[in-house]
Amino acid sequence: MSDCIFCKIANGEIPSDFVYEDENVAAFRDVNPQAPVHILVIPKKHIASSAAVDDSSVWSSLMGSAVKIARELGLEADGYRMVINTGEQGGQSVPHLHLHLLAGRNLGWPPG
Ligand code: 5GP
Ligand code: ZN
């Protein structure tokens, strides 16, 4: 989608700090990190939110990539969290599906 910020990141129009990329997925560091490690994993194809996913292979590529990145960065020793915000009350601010991969501090539970 031409005016979507994450589509622009995925196609290289907006430079970003990429940590992983394959045919279906791109992953880059969040510009406003909420933890020492804060990576966003997105489908390259524009999908507005988790509610708009109609093909379960999106989940396997998104979550599979996140787990692979966590393993490559050695995050599993201390643990990490994966979060997908959906819609207004879910806290979604960018309308292109993204998975937050957070680590590097005690993240606490439950969320605020
Ligand atoms: P949401 O609130 O939609 O779940 O998360 C959106 C995330 O995208 C936020 O954590 C925000 O900091 C991040 N973000 C917004 N714009 C940009 C950008 O241009 N570049 C990067 N790397 N992250 C962004
Ligand atoms: Zn998009």
mmCIF file of C-alpha atoms and ligand atoms in Angstrom:
data_model
loop_
_atom_site.group_PDB
_atom_site.id
_atom_site.type_symbol
_atom_site.label_atom_id
_atom_site.label_comp_id
_atom_site.label_asym_id
_atom_site.label_seq_id
_atom_site.Cartn_x
_atom_site.Cartn_y
_atom_site.Cartn_z
ATOM 1 C CA MET A 1 0.000 0.000 0.000
ATOM 2 C CA SER A 2 1.555 3.256 -1.166
ATOM 3 C CA ASP A 3 1.015 5.408 1.943
ATOM 4 C CA CYS A 4 1.767 2.715 4.543
ATOM 5 C CA ILE A 5 4.911 3.334 6.573
ATOM 6 C CA PHE A 6 5.665 -0.385 7.104
ATOM 7 C CA CYS A 7 5.177 -1.144 3.394
ATOM 8 C CA LYS A 8 7.732 1.611 2.719
ATOM 9 C CA ILE A 9 10.130 0.059 5.241
ATOM 10 C CA ALA A 10 9.601 -3.409 3.711
ATOM 11 C CA ASN A 11 10.369 -2.191 0.184
ATOM 12 C CA GLY A 12 13.388 -0.106 1.250
ATOM 13 C CA GLU A 13 11.832 3.314 0.605
ATOM 14 C CA ILE A 14 12.393 4.194 4.279
ATOM 15 C CA PRO A 15 15.788 3.025 5.583
ATOM 16 C CA SER A 16 15.604 0.869 8.711
ATOM 17 C CA ASP A 17 17.781 -1.226 10.959
ATOM 18 C CA PHE A 18 16.949 -4.671 9.513
ATOM 19 C CA VAL A 19 17.771 -7.781 11.510
ATOM 20 C CA TYR A 20 16.135 -10.379 9.217
ATOM 21 C CA GLU A 21 14.504 -10.667 5.821
ATOM 22 C CA ASP A 22 13.149 -13.475 3.648
ATOM 23 C CA GLU A 23 10.642 -13.811 0.828
ATOM 24 C CA ASN A 24 7.602 -13.193 3.048
ATOM 25 C CA VAL A 25 8.829 -11.348 6.120
ATOM 26 C CA ALA A 26 10.964 -8.372 7.156
ATOM 27 C CA ALA A 27 12.215 -7.626 10.683
ATOM 28 C CA PHE A 28 13.734 -4.373 11.904
ATOM 29 C CA ARG A 29 14.403 -2.535 15.176
ATOM 30 C CA ASP A 30 11.613 -0.395 16.620
ATOM 31 C CA VAL A 31 12.375 3.334 16.370
ATOM 32 C CA ASN A 32 11.039 3.854 19.925
ATOM 33 C CA PRO A 33 12.198 0.736 21.799
ATOM 34 C CA GLN A 34 10.288 -0.360 24.913
ATOM 35 C CA ALA A 35 13.020 -2.821 25.946
ATOM 36 C CA PRO A 36 16.754 -3.265 25.224
ATOM 37 C CA VAL A 37 15.730 -5.574 22.364
ATOM 38 C CA HIS A 38 12.607 -4.429 20.492
ATOM 39 C CA ILE A 39 12.166 -5.829 17.000
ATOM 40 C CA LEU A 40 9.144 -5.599 14.714
ATOM 41 C CA VAL A 41 8.411 -8.578 12.467
ATOM 42 C CA ILE A 42 6.043 -7.839 9.570
ATOM 43 C CA PRO A 43 4.631 -9.603 6.533
ATOM 44 C CA LYS A 44 5.988 -7.934 3.375
ATOM 45 C CA LYS A 45 2.473 -8.064 1.949
ATOM 46 C CA HIS A 46 0.185 -5.348 3.325
ATOM 47 C CA ILE A 47 -2.256 -6.825 5.870
ATOM 48 C CA ALA A 48 -4.031 -4.248 8.037
ATOM 49 C CA SER A 49 -4.104 -6.206 11.306
ATOM 50 C CA SER A 50 -4.300 -9.682 12.813
ATOM 51 C CA ALA A 51 -8.069 -9.496 12.253
ATOM 52 C CA ALA A 52 -7.517 -9.331 8.480
ATOM 53 C CA VAL A 53 -5.380 -12.482 8.215
ATOM 54 C CA ASP A 54 -7.145 -15.049 6.034
ATOM 55 C CA ASP A 55 -4.242 -17.388 5.342
ATOM 56 C CA SER A 56 -2.711 -19.330 8.234
ATOM 57 C CA SER A 57 0.684 -19.430 6.492
ATOM 58 C CA VAL A 58 1.031 -15.760 7.541
ATOM 59 C CA TRP A 59 1.185 -16.929 11.161
ATOM 60 C CA SER A 60 3.766 -19.611 10.515
ATOM 61 C CA SER A 61 6.059 -17.200 8.668
ATOM 62 C CA LEU A 62 5.603 -14.371 11.193
ATOM 63 C CA MET A 63 5.963 -16.424 14.381
ATOM 64 C CA GLY A 64 8.454 -18.839 12.875
ATOM 65 C CA SER A 65 10.670 -15.894 11.906
ATOM 66 C CA ALA A 66 10.337 -14.299 15.345
ATOM 67 C CA VAL A 67 11.416 -17.517 17.074
ATOM 68 C CA LYS A 68 14.326 -17.879 14.644
ATOM 69 C CA ILE A 69 15.475 -14.288 15.282
ATOM 70 C CA ALA A 70 15.194 -14.816 19.054
ATOM 71 C CA ARG A 71 17.340 -17.938 18.734
ATOM 72 C CA GLU A 72 19.924 -16.184 16.557
ATOM 73 C CA LEU A 73 20.163 -13.288 19.025
ATOM 74 C CA GLY A 74 20.459 -15.717 21.974
ATOM 75 C CA LEU A 75 17.343 -14.361 23.672
ATOM 76 C CA GLU A 76 15.966 -17.690 24.895
ATOM 77 C CA ALA A 77 18.385 -17.940 27.832
ATOM 78 C CA ASP A 78 16.734 -15.046 29.683
ATOM 79 C CA GLY A 79 13.423 -15.148 27.815
ATOM 80 C CA TYR A 80 11.481 -12.896 25.524
ATOM 81 C CA ARG A 81 7.950 -11.836 24.668
ATOM 82 C CA MET A 82 5.992 -11.725 21.416
ATOM 83 C CA VAL A 83 3.084 -9.264 21.213
ATOM 84 C CA ILE A 84 0.573 -8.416 18.482
ATOM 85 C CA ASN A 85 -1.573 -5.357 19.150
ATOM 86 C CA THR A 86 -4.872 -5.300 17.257
ATOM 87 C CA GLY A 87 -7.245 -2.374 16.891
ATOM 88 C CA GLU A 88 -7.771 0.678 19.061
ATOM 89 C CA GLN A 89 -8.120 -0.921 22.494
ATOM 90 C CA GLY A 90 -5.427 -3.417 21.611
ATOM 91 C CA GLY A 91 -3.012 -0.491 21.235
ATOM 92 C CA GLN A 92 -2.338 -0.793 17.501
ATOM 93 C CA SER A 93 -1.000 2.491 16.093
ATOM 94 C CA VAL A 94 0.362 1.348 12.703
ATOM 95 C CA PRO A 95 -2.263 -0.298 10.453
ATOM 96 C CA HIS A 96 0.064 -2.938 8.975
ATOM 97 C CA LEU A 97 0.237 -6.234 10.896
ATOM 98 C CA HIS A 98 3.381 -6.463 13.058
ATOM 99 C CA LEU A 99 4.679 -8.704 15.803
ATOM 100 C CA HIS A 100 6.716 -7.081 18.590
ATOM 101 C CA LEU A 101 9.672 -9.174 19.820
ATOM 102 C CA LEU A 102 10.774 -7.781 23.193
ATOM 103 C CA ALA A 103 13.635 -8.845 25.445
ATOM 104 C CA GLY A 104 16.521 -7.689 27.602
ATOM 105 C CA ARG A 105 14.686 -6.727 30.789
ATOM 106 C CA ASN A 106 12.034 -8.162 33.093
ATOM 107 C CA LEU A 107 8.889 -7.302 31.136
ATOM 108 C CA GLY A 108 6.413 -7.917 33.967
ATOM 109 C CA TRP A 109 2.890 -9.265 33.833
ATOM 110 C CA PRO A 110 0.047 -8.413 33.462
ATOM 111 C CA PRO A 111 0.376 -5.565 30.951
ATOM 112 C CA GLY A 112 -0.982 -2.164 32.040
HETATM 113 P P1 5GP B 1 1.728 -0.692 17.586
HETATM 114 O O1 5GP B 1 1.433 0.351 18.620
HETATM 115 O O2 5GP B 1 0.993 -0.394 16.294
HETATM 116 O O3 5GP B 1 1.556 -2.096 18.054
HETATM 117 O O4 5GP B 1 3.286 -0.565 17.275
HETATM 118 C C1 5GP B 1 3.814 0.263 16.305
HETATM 119 C C2 5GP B 1 5.302 0.353 16.582
HETATM 120 O O5 5GP B 1 5.932 0.859 15.418
HETATM 121 C C3 5GP B 1 5.664 1.290 17.731
HETATM 122 O O6 5GP B 1 6.397 0.541 18.699
HETATM 123 C C4 5GP B 1 6.507 2.372 17.071
HETATM 124 O O7 5GP B 1 7.565 2.800 17.880
HETATM 125 C C5 5GP B 1 6.991 1.680 15.801
HETATM 126 N N1 5GP B 1 7.234 2.578 14.678
HETATM 127 C C6 5GP B 1 6.388 3.531 14.196
HETATM 128 N N2 5GP B 1 6.937 4.134 13.124
HETATM 129 C C7 5GP B 1 8.144 3.539 12.913
HETATM 130 C C8 5GP B 1 9.176 3.733 11.938
HETATM 131 O O8 5GP B 1 9.088 4.587 11.052
HETATM 132 N N3 5GP B 1 10.276 2.940 12.039
HETATM 133 C C9 5GP B 1 10.388 1.991 13.016
HETATM 134 N N4 5GP B 1 11.520 1.263 13.013
HETATM 135 N N5 5GP B 1 9.435 1.778 13.940
HETATM 136 C C10 5GP B 1 8.326 2.546 13.897
HETATM 137 ZN ZN ZN B 2 1.516 -1.771 4.709
#
